[in-house]
Short mmCIF file of N, CA and C in Angstrom, two decimals:
data_model
loop_
_atom_site.label_atom_id
_atom_site.label_comp_id
_atom_site.label_asym_id
_atom_site.label_seq_id
_atom_site.Cartn_x
_atom_site.Cartn_y
_atom_site.Cartn_z
N UNK T 1 -15.20 -15.89 11.94
CA UNK T 1 -13.89 -15.46 11.54
C UNK T 1 -13.03 -15.29 12.80
N UNK T 2 -11.84 -15.84 12.75
CA UNK T 2 -10.91 -15.76 13.86
C UNK T 2 -10.01 -14.55 13.65
N UNK T 3 -9.92 -13.69 14.65
CA UNK T 3 -9.03 -12.53 14.58
C UNK T 3 -7.60 -13.00 14.76
N UNK T 4 -6.72 -12.43 13.96
CA UNK T 4 -5.31 -12.77 14.01
C UNK T 4 -4.58 -11.74 14.86
N UNK T 5 -3.72 -12.22 15.75
CA UNK T 5 -2.92 -11.26 16.53
C UNK T 5 -1.66 -10.91 15.75
N UNK T 6 -1.21 -9.69 15.93
CA UNK T 6 -0.04 -9.23 15.19
C UNK T 6 0.65 -8.12 15.98
N UNK T 7 1.89 -7.88 15.61
CA UNK T 7 2.68 -6.78 16.14
C UNK T 7 2.95 -5.81 15.00
N UNK T 8 2.99 -4.53 15.31
CA UNK T 8 3.35 -3.53 14.31
C UNK T 8 4.80 -3.13 14.49
N UNK T 9 5.51 -2.98 13.37
CA UNK T 9 6.88 -2.50 13.38
C UNK T 9 6.96 -1.27 12.50
N UNK T 10 7.74 -0.28 12.92
CA UNK T 10 7.84 0.98 12.19
C UNK T 10 8.89 0.96 11.09
N UNK T 11 9.44 -0.18 10.82
CA UNK T 11 10.39 -0.30 9.71
C UNK T 11 10.54 -1.77 9.36
N UNK T 12 11.11 -1.99 8.21
CA UNK T 12 11.44 -3.36 7.78
C UNK T 12 12.77 -3.69 8.44
N UNK T 13 12.77 -4.76 9.23
CA UNK T 13 13.89 -5.03 10.11
C UNK T 13 15.04 -5.81 9.46
N UNK T 14 14.74 -6.62 8.44
CA UNK T 14 15.78 -7.46 7.85
C UNK T 14 15.39 -7.88 6.43
N UNK T 15 16.30 -8.56 5.75
CA UNK T 15 16.06 -8.96 4.36
C UNK T 15 14.87 -9.91 4.23
N UNK T 16 14.67 -10.78 5.20
CA UNK T 16 13.54 -11.71 5.14
C UNK T 16 12.22 -10.94 5.18
N UNK T 17 12.14 -9.95 6.05
CA UNK T 17 10.92 -9.14 6.08
C UNK T 17 10.73 -8.37 4.78
N UNK T 18 11.81 -7.88 4.20
CA UNK T 18 11.73 -7.17 2.92
C UNK T 18 11.15 -8.09 1.84
N UNK T 19 11.61 -9.31 1.79
CA UNK T 19 11.09 -10.28 0.82
C UNK T 19 9.61 -10.56 1.10
N UNK T 20 9.26 -10.74 2.37
CA UNK T 20 7.86 -11.00 2.71
C UNK T 20 6.96 -9.81 2.37
N UNK T 21 7.43 -8.60 2.65
CA UNK T 21 6.62 -7.42 2.34
C UNK T 21 6.39 -7.32 0.84
N UNK T 22 7.42 -7.54 0.04
CA UNK T 22 7.24 -7.47 -1.42
C UNK T 22 6.29 -8.57 -1.89
N UNK T 23 6.29 -9.70 -1.22
CA UNK T 23 5.35 -10.77 -1.56
C UNK T 23 3.91 -10.36 -1.21
N UNK T 24 3.74 -9.64 -0.10
CA UNK T 24 2.42 -9.11 0.25
C UNK T 24 1.93 -8.19 -0.87
N UNK T 25 2.82 -7.33 -1.37
CA UNK T 25 2.46 -6.46 -2.49
C UNK T 25 1.98 -7.30 -3.68
N UNK T 26 2.77 -8.30 -4.03
CA UNK T 26 2.47 -9.11 -5.23
C UNK T 26 1.14 -9.85 -5.07
N UNK T 27 0.95 -10.54 -3.97
CA UNK T 27 -0.27 -11.31 -3.74
C UNK T 27 -1.49 -10.39 -3.71
N UNK T 28 -1.34 -9.24 -3.07
CA UNK T 28 -2.45 -8.30 -2.99
C UNK T 28 -2.78 -7.73 -4.36
N UNK T 29 -1.76 -7.38 -5.13
CA UNK T 29 -2.00 -6.92 -6.51
C UNK T 29 -2.73 -8.00 -7.31
N UNK T 30 -2.28 -9.25 -7.18
CA UNK T 30 -2.91 -10.33 -7.95
C UNK T 30 -4.38 -10.48 -7.61
N UNK T 31 -4.75 -10.23 -6.37
CA UNK T 31 -6.15 -10.33 -5.97
C UNK T 31 -6.93 -9.06 -6.32
N UNK T 32 -6.39 -7.91 -5.97
CA UNK T 32 -7.12 -6.64 -6.13
C UNK T 32 -7.29 -6.24 -7.59
N UNK T 33 -6.31 -6.58 -8.42
CA UNK T 33 -6.33 -6.13 -9.81
C UNK T 33 -6.61 -7.24 -10.81
N UNK T 34 -7.18 -8.34 -10.34
CA UNK T 34 -7.41 -9.49 -11.22
C UNK T 34 -8.38 -9.19 -12.36
N UNK T 35 -9.23 -8.18 -12.21
CA UNK T 35 -10.15 -7.82 -13.29
C UNK T 35 -9.64 -6.62 -14.08
N UNK T 36 -8.48 -6.10 -13.70
CA UNK T 36 -7.94 -4.91 -14.34
C UNK T 36 -6.76 -5.25 -15.25
N UNK T 37 -5.88 -6.13 -14.80
CA UNK T 37 -4.69 -6.51 -15.56
C UNK T 37 -4.81 -7.95 -16.03
N UNK T 38 -4.16 -8.28 -17.15
CA UNK T 38 -4.14 -9.68 -17.60
C UNK T 38 -3.47 -10.59 -16.57
N UNK T 39 -3.99 -11.80 -16.44
CA UNK T 39 -3.50 -12.75 -15.45
C UNK T 39 -2.00 -13.02 -15.60
N UNK T 40 -1.51 -13.18 -16.84
CA UNK T 40 -0.10 -13.49 -17.03
C UNK T 40 0.80 -12.35 -16.54
N UNK T 41 0.35 -11.11 -16.68
CA UNK T 41 1.14 -9.99 -16.16
C UNK T 41 1.17 -10.02 -14.63
N UNK T 42 0.06 -10.32 -14.02
CA UNK T 42 0.02 -10.38 -12.55
C UNK T 42 0.85 -11.53 -12.01
N UNK T 43 0.88 -12.63 -12.71
CA UNK T 43 1.68 -13.78 -12.26
C UNK T 43 3.17 -13.49 -12.35
N UNK T 44 3.56 -12.61 -13.27
CA UNK T 44 4.98 -12.35 -13.52
C UNK T 44 5.48 -11.04 -12.93
N UNK T 45 4.78 -10.49 -11.96
CA UNK T 45 5.24 -9.26 -11.32
C UNK T 45 6.59 -9.48 -10.66
N UNK T 46 7.48 -8.52 -10.81
CA UNK T 46 8.83 -8.62 -10.26
C UNK T 46 8.87 -8.00 -8.86
N UNK T 47 9.00 -8.83 -7.86
CA UNK T 47 9.02 -8.36 -6.47
C UNK T 47 10.21 -7.47 -6.17
N UNK T 48 11.28 -7.58 -6.95
CA UNK T 48 12.46 -6.75 -6.70
C UNK T 48 12.16 -5.26 -6.91
N UNK T 49 11.22 -4.96 -7.81
CA UNK T 49 10.83 -3.56 -8.02
C UNK T 49 10.28 -2.97 -6.72
N UNK T 50 9.42 -3.72 -6.05
CA UNK T 50 8.85 -3.24 -4.78
C UNK T 50 9.93 -3.15 -3.71
N UNK T 51 10.84 -4.12 -3.70
CA UNK T 51 11.91 -4.08 -2.69
C UNK T 51 12.72 -2.81 -2.83
N UNK T 52 13.03 -2.41 -4.06
CA UNK T 52 13.79 -1.17 -4.27
C UNK T 52 12.98 0.05 -3.81
N UNK T 53 11.70 0.08 -4.14
CA UNK T 53 10.89 1.26 -3.77
C UNK T 53 10.67 1.33 -2.27
N UNK T 54 10.56 0.20 -1.61
CA UNK T 54 10.35 0.19 -0.16
C UNK T 54 11.52 0.80 0.60
N UNK T 55 12.70 0.74 0.01
CA UNK T 55 13.91 1.22 0.68
C UNK T 55 14.31 2.63 0.27
N UNK T 56 13.47 3.31 -0.49
CA UNK T 56 13.78 4.68 -0.92
C UNK T 56 13.89 5.61 0.29
N UNK T 57 14.85 6.53 0.23
CA UNK T 57 14.97 7.50 1.33
C UNK T 57 13.67 8.30 1.49
N UNK T 58 13.28 8.53 2.73
CA UNK T 58 12.08 9.31 3.01
C UNK T 58 10.81 8.50 3.01
N UNK T 59 10.89 7.24 2.67
CA UNK T 59 9.71 6.38 2.69
C UNK T 59 9.68 5.64 4.02
N UNK T 60 8.54 5.69 4.68
CA UNK T 60 8.36 5.03 5.98
C UNK T 60 7.42 3.85 5.78
N UNK T 61 7.78 2.72 6.36
CA UNK T 61 7.00 1.50 6.21
C UNK T 61 6.58 0.98 7.57
N UNK T 62 5.31 0.69 7.70
CA UNK T 62 4.79 0.05 8.91
C UNK T 62 4.39 -1.36 8.49
N UNK T 63 4.86 -2.35 9.20
CA UNK T 63 4.49 -3.72 8.85
C UNK T 63 3.80 -4.40 10.01
N UNK T 64 2.81 -5.21 9.65
CA UNK T 64 2.09 -6.03 10.64
C UNK T 64 2.62 -7.45 10.50
N UNK T 65 3.11 -7.97 11.62
CA UNK T 65 3.75 -9.28 11.63
C UNK T 65 3.02 -10.19 12.62
N UNK T 66 2.70 -11.40 12.17
CA UNK T 66 1.99 -12.36 13.01
C UNK T 66 2.92 -12.92 14.08
N UNK T 67 2.32 -13.65 15.01
CA UNK T 67 3.10 -14.27 16.09
C UNK T 67 4.13 -15.26 15.57
N UNK T 68 3.89 -15.81 14.37
CA UNK T 68 4.86 -16.75 13.79
C UNK T 68 5.75 -16.07 12.75
N UNK T 69 5.90 -14.74 12.89
CA UNK T 69 6.83 -13.93 12.09
C UNK T 69 6.51 -13.85 10.60
N UNK T 70 5.23 -13.93 10.25
CA UNK T 70 4.81 -13.75 8.87
C UNK T 70 4.26 -12.34 8.69
N UNK T 71 4.69 -11.66 7.63
CA UNK T 71 4.19 -10.32 7.35
C UNK T 71 2.78 -10.46 6.77
N UNK T 72 1.82 -9.79 7.41
CA UNK T 72 0.41 -9.87 7.02
C UNK T 72 -0.04 -8.65 6.23
N UNK T 73 0.62 -7.51 6.48
CA UNK T 73 0.22 -6.28 5.82
C UNK T 73 1.28 -5.21 5.96
N UNK T 74 1.13 -4.17 5.16
CA UNK T 74 2.10 -3.08 5.15
C UNK T 74 1.40 -1.78 4.77
N UNK T 75 1.90 -0.69 5.32
CA UNK T 75 1.50 0.65 4.89
C UNK T 75 2.78 1.44 4.70
N UNK T 76 2.82 2.25 3.64
CA UNK T 76 3.98 3.10 3.38
C UNK T 76 3.50 4.54 3.24
N UNK T 77 4.29 5.45 3.75
CA UNK T 77 3.95 6.86 3.69
C UNK T 77 5.22 7.69 3.72
N UNK T 78 5.10 8.97 3.42
CA UNK T 78 6.23 9.87 3.48
C UNK T 78 5.92 11.14 2.71
N UNK T 79 6.98 11.84 2.31
CA UNK T 79 6.79 13.04 1.50
C UNK T 79 6.24 12.62 0.15
N UNK T 80 5.32 13.42 -0.38
CA UNK T 80 4.71 13.11 -1.66
C UNK T 80 5.79 12.88 -2.72
N UNK T 81 5.61 11.83 -3.50
CA UNK T 81 6.59 11.50 -4.53
C UNK T 81 6.67 12.58 -5.59
N UNK T 82 5.54 13.23 -5.88
CA UNK T 82 5.54 14.39 -6.77
C UNK T 82 5.80 15.60 -5.89
N UNK T 83 6.92 16.17 -5.99
CA UNK T 83 7.39 17.18 -5.05
C UNK T 83 6.91 18.59 -5.38
N UNK T 84 5.73 18.73 -5.96
CA UNK T 84 5.23 20.05 -6.32
C UNK T 84 4.70 20.81 -5.11
N UNK T 85 4.43 20.15 -4.05
CA UNK T 85 3.92 20.81 -2.85
C UNK T 85 4.46 20.09 -1.63
N UNK T 86 4.47 20.76 -0.52
CA UNK T 86 4.93 20.16 0.72
C UNK T 86 3.78 19.36 1.34
N UNK T 87 3.53 18.23 0.75
CA UNK T 87 2.44 17.37 1.22
C UNK T 87 2.98 15.98 1.53
N UNK T 88 2.29 15.34 2.46
CA UNK T 88 2.60 13.95 2.74
C UNK T 88 1.79 13.07 1.82
N UNK T 89 2.25 11.85 1.64
CA UNK T 89 1.53 10.90 0.78
C UNK T 89 1.39 9.56 1.47
N UNK T 90 0.18 9.05 1.44
CA UNK T 90 -0.05 7.66 1.81
C UNK T 90 0.22 6.87 0.54
N UNK T 91 1.30 6.13 0.51
CA UNK T 91 1.74 5.48 -0.72
C UNK T 91 1.09 4.12 -0.94
N UNK T 92 0.95 3.38 0.14
CA UNK T 92 0.36 2.04 -0.01
C UNK T 92 -0.25 1.57 1.30
N UNK T 93 -1.27 0.76 1.16
CA UNK T 93 -1.73 -0.11 2.23
C UNK T 93 -2.10 -1.42 1.54
N UNK T 94 -1.41 -2.47 1.93
CA UNK T 94 -1.71 -3.80 1.39
C UNK T 94 -1.82 -4.77 2.54
N UNK T 95 -2.87 -5.57 2.52
CA UNK T 95 -3.09 -6.62 3.51
C UNK T 95 -3.36 -7.90 2.74
N UNK T 96 -2.69 -8.97 3.13
CA UNK T 96 -2.94 -10.26 2.46
C UNK T 96 -4.43 -10.55 2.43
N UNK T 97 -4.94 -11.04 1.32
CA UNK T 97 -6.39 -11.28 1.19
C UNK T 97 -6.99 -12.08 2.34
N UNK T 98 -6.28 -13.06 2.83
CA UNK T 98 -6.77 -13.92 3.92
C UNK T 98 -7.05 -13.13 5.20
N UNK T 99 -6.38 -11.98 5.37
CA UNK T 99 -6.50 -11.19 6.60
C UNK T 99 -7.30 -9.90 6.41
N UNK T 100 -7.82 -9.69 5.22
CA UNK T 100 -8.64 -8.51 4.98
C UNK T 100 -9.97 -8.66 5.70
N UNK T 101 -10.53 -7.53 6.10
CA UNK T 101 -11.81 -7.54 6.80
C UNK T 101 -11.70 -7.80 8.28
N UNK T 102 -10.49 -7.85 8.82
CA UNK T 102 -10.28 -8.10 10.25
C UNK T 102 -9.81 -6.84 10.99
N UNK T 103 -9.79 -5.71 10.31
CA UNK T 103 -9.38 -4.47 10.95
C UNK T 103 -7.91 -4.13 10.81
N UNK T 104 -7.14 -5.00 10.19
CA UNK T 104 -5.71 -4.75 10.03
C UNK T 104 -5.46 -3.52 9.16
N UNK T 105 -6.21 -3.36 8.07
CA UNK T 105 -6.07 -2.18 7.22
C UNK T 105 -6.40 -0.91 7.97
N UNK T 106 -7.41 -0.98 8.83
CA UNK T 106 -7.79 0.18 9.65
C UNK T 106 -6.62 0.61 10.53
N UNK T 107 -5.99 -0.35 11.17
CA UNK T 107 -4.86 -0.06 12.07
C UNK T 107 -3.70 0.52 11.28
N UNK T 108 -3.38 -0.08 10.13
CA UNK T 108 -2.28 0.41 9.31
C UNK T 108 -2.54 1.83 8.83
N UNK T 109 -3.77 2.10 8.40
CA UNK T 109 -4.12 3.44 7.95
C UNK T 109 -3.97 4.46 9.07
N UNK T 110 -4.49 4.14 10.24
CA UNK T 110 -4.39 5.04 11.39
C UNK T 110 -2.93 5.33 11.72
N UNK T 111 -2.10 4.30 11.75
CA UNK T 111 -0.68 4.48 12.08
C UNK T 111 0.03 5.32 11.01
N UNK T 112 -0.31 5.11 9.74
CA UNK T 112 0.30 5.89 8.67
C UNK T 112 -0.12 7.36 8.77
N UNK T 113 -1.40 7.59 9.05
CA UNK T 113 -1.86 8.98 9.22
C UNK T 113 -1.16 9.64 10.40
N UNK T 114 -0.97 8.90 11.49
CA UNK T 114 -0.24 9.44 12.64
C UNK T 114 1.20 9.76 12.26
N UNK T 115 1.81 8.89 11.46
CA UNK T 115 3.18 9.12 11.01
C UNK T 115 3.28 10.36 10.14
N UNK T 116 2.32 10.56 9.24
CA UNK T 116 2.31 11.76 8.40
C UNK T 116 2.16 13.01 9.27
N UNK T 117 1.31 12.92 10.28
CA UNK T 117 1.13 14.05 11.21
C UNK T 117 2.43 14.35 11.95
N UNK T 118 3.12 13.30 12.41
CA UNK T 118 4.39 13.50 13.13
C UNK T 118 5.47 14.10 12.22
N UNK T 119 5.33 13.90 10.92
CA UNK T 119 6.27 14.50 9.97
C UNK T 119 5.88 15.94 9.63
N UNK T 120 4.84 16.43 10.31
CA UNK T 120 4.37 17.81 10.18
C UNK T 120 3.71 18.13 8.84
N UNK T 121 3.09 17.15 8.22
CA UNK T 121 2.30 17.42 7.02
C UNK T 121 0.88 17.73 7.44
N UNK T 122 0.37 18.84 6.94
CA UNK T 122 -1.01 19.21 7.25
C UNK T 122 -1.97 18.69 6.18
N UNK T 123 -1.44 18.34 5.01
CA UNK T 123 -2.25 17.81 3.92
C UNK T 123 -1.62 16.52 3.42
N UNK T 124 -2.47 15.53 3.17
CA UNK T 124 -2.00 14.24 2.69
C UNK T 124 -2.68 13.94 1.37
N UNK T 125 -1.95 13.23 0.50
CA UNK T 125 -2.55 12.78 -0.75
C UNK T 125 -2.45 11.27 -0.85
N UNK T 126 -3.24 10.75 -1.75
CA UNK T 126 -3.31 9.32 -2.00
C UNK T 126 -3.80 9.15 -3.42
N UNK T 127 -3.17 8.27 -4.17
CA UNK T 127 -3.61 7.98 -5.53
C UNK T 127 -4.22 6.58 -5.55
N UNK T 128 -5.39 6.48 -6.15
CA UNK T 128 -6.09 5.19 -6.27
C UNK T 128 -6.53 5.03 -7.71
N UNK T 129 -6.32 3.85 -8.27
CA UNK T 129 -6.83 3.59 -9.62
C UNK T 129 -8.34 3.74 -9.62
N UNK T 130 -8.86 4.41 -10.63
CA UNK T 130 -10.30 4.66 -10.68
C UNK T 130 -11.11 3.37 -10.76
N UNK T 131 -10.48 2.29 -11.21
CA UNK T 131 -11.16 0.99 -11.29
C UNK T 131 -11.10 0.21 -9.97
N UNK T 132 -10.38 0.70 -8.99
CA UNK T 132 -10.21 0.00 -7.72
C UNK T 132 -11.28 0.49 -6.73
N UNK T 133 -12.51 0.05 -6.97
CA UNK T 133 -13.65 0.52 -6.18
C UNK T 133 -13.57 0.10 -4.71
N UNK T 134 -13.02 -1.08 -4.46
CA UNK T 134 -12.90 -1.54 -3.07
C UNK T 134 -11.99 -0.62 -2.27
N UNK T 135 -10.87 -0.23 -2.84
CA UNK T 135 -9.94 0.68 -2.14
C UNK T 135 -10.58 2.05 -1.95
N UNK T 136 -11.25 2.55 -2.98
CA UNK T 136 -11.88 3.87 -2.85
C UNK T 136 -12.91 3.86 -1.73
N UNK T 137 -13.68 2.79 -1.62
CA UNK T 137 -14.68 2.68 -0.55
C UNK T 137 -13.98 2.66 0.82
N UNK T 138 -12.90 1.91 0.93
CA UNK T 138 -12.15 1.83 2.18
C UNK T 138 -11.70 3.22 2.62
N UNK T 139 -11.06 3.96 1.72
CA UNK T 139 -10.55 5.28 2.08
C UNK T 139 -11.69 6.26 2.36
N UNK T 140 -12.73 6.22 1.58
CA UNK T 140 -13.88 7.09 1.79
C UNK T 140 -14.49 6.84 3.18
N UNK T 141 -14.60 5.56 3.55
CA UNK T 141 -15.15 5.20 4.87
C UNK T 141 -14.26 5.68 6.02
N UNK T 142 -13.01 6.01 5.72
CA UNK T 142 -12.08 6.51 6.74
C UNK T 142 -11.89 8.02 6.63
N UNK T 143 -12.78 8.68 5.91
CA UNK T 143 -12.75 10.14 5.88
C UNK T 143 -11.95 10.78 4.75
N UNK T 144 -11.34 9.98 3.91
CA UNK T 144 -10.61 10.54 2.78
C UNK T 144 -11.61 10.95 1.71
N UNK T 145 -11.30 12.03 1.02
CA UNK T 145 -12.20 12.53 -0.02
C UNK T 145 -11.41 12.81 -1.29
N UNK T 146 -12.09 12.73 -2.41
CA UNK T 146 -11.45 13.07 -3.67
C UNK T 146 -11.35 14.59 -3.80
N UNK T 147 -10.24 15.02 -4.38
CA UNK T 147 -10.09 16.45 -4.66
C UNK T 147 -10.36 16.75 -6.12
N UNK T 148 -10.75 15.72 -6.87
CA UNK T 148 -11.09 15.90 -8.27
C UNK T 148 -9.91 15.85 -9.22
N UNK T 149 -8.69 15.76 -8.70
CA UNK T 149 -7.52 15.70 -9.57
C UNK T 149 -7.42 14.30 -10.17
N UNK T 150 -7.30 14.25 -11.47
CA UNK T 150 -7.16 12.96 -12.15
C UNK T 150 -5.78 12.90 -12.77
N UNK T 151 -5.09 11.83 -12.49
CA UNK T 151 -3.73 11.63 -12.98
C UNK T 151 -3.75 10.42 -13.90
N UNK T 152 -3.07 10.53 -15.02
CA UNK T 152 -2.94 9.38 -15.91
C UNK T 152 -1.55 8.80 -15.74
N UNK T 153 -1.49 7.48 -15.73
CA UNK T 153 -0.22 6.80 -15.53
C UNK T 153 -0.23 5.49 -16.30
N UNK T 154 0.92 5.12 -16.82
CA UNK T 154 1.07 3.84 -17.50
C UNK T 154 1.54 2.82 -16.47
N UNK T 155 0.76 1.76 -16.29
CA UNK T 155 1.10 0.68 -15.36
C UNK T 155 1.00 -0.62 -16.13
N UNK T 156 2.08 -1.37 -16.16
CA UNK T 156 2.14 -2.64 -16.89
C UNK T 156 1.69 -2.46 -18.34
N UNK T 157 2.10 -1.34 -18.93
CA UNK T 157 1.84 -1.09 -20.33
C UNK T 157 0.44 -0.60 -20.66
N UNK T 158 -0.36 -0.30 -19.65
CA UNK T 158 -1.73 0.13 -19.87
C UNK T 158 -1.95 1.49 -19.20
N UNK T 159 -2.68 2.39 -19.89
CA UNK T 159 -2.93 3.72 -19.35
C UNK T 159 -4.11 3.65 -18.37
N UNK T 160 -3.87 4.25 -17.19
CA UNK T 160 -4.90 4.27 -16.14
C UNK T 160 -5.13 5.69 -15.68
N UNK T 161 -6.30 5.87 -15.08
CA UNK T 161 -6.66 7.13 -14.44
C UNK T 161 -6.92 6.86 -12.98
#
């Protein structure tokens, strides 16, 4: 396996990067959730939804960009979307399937955790679909633990925990 070189940016710099980041979300969802959601729903995901959420006030985005200016991965973090407590939230980490397993997710996670620390959050939360075993293993291997809170949410018309 050839390691890919990349640069990290602490924000989305332009509209082209915004489009590429939302495409990373879509491609990663199509791969990660292929056994969870129907194929036709995954094929028809609207990237504009992610573009709007990426630009929300208080959301910080770290992007990994290759030497040829292609976005390879993204991490988003900020104040918890559920504002019941003063906690930070790791909102997303997505890496294009082709670049997974090369340490890019590790770097993005570390940078997001550092960002949450710089925002003075002493506690961080993260929500993972209970069927997403690969993601749960990734976070567990990086020291994240479940607190036992189970949240139900409707995603693409289906109830998840």
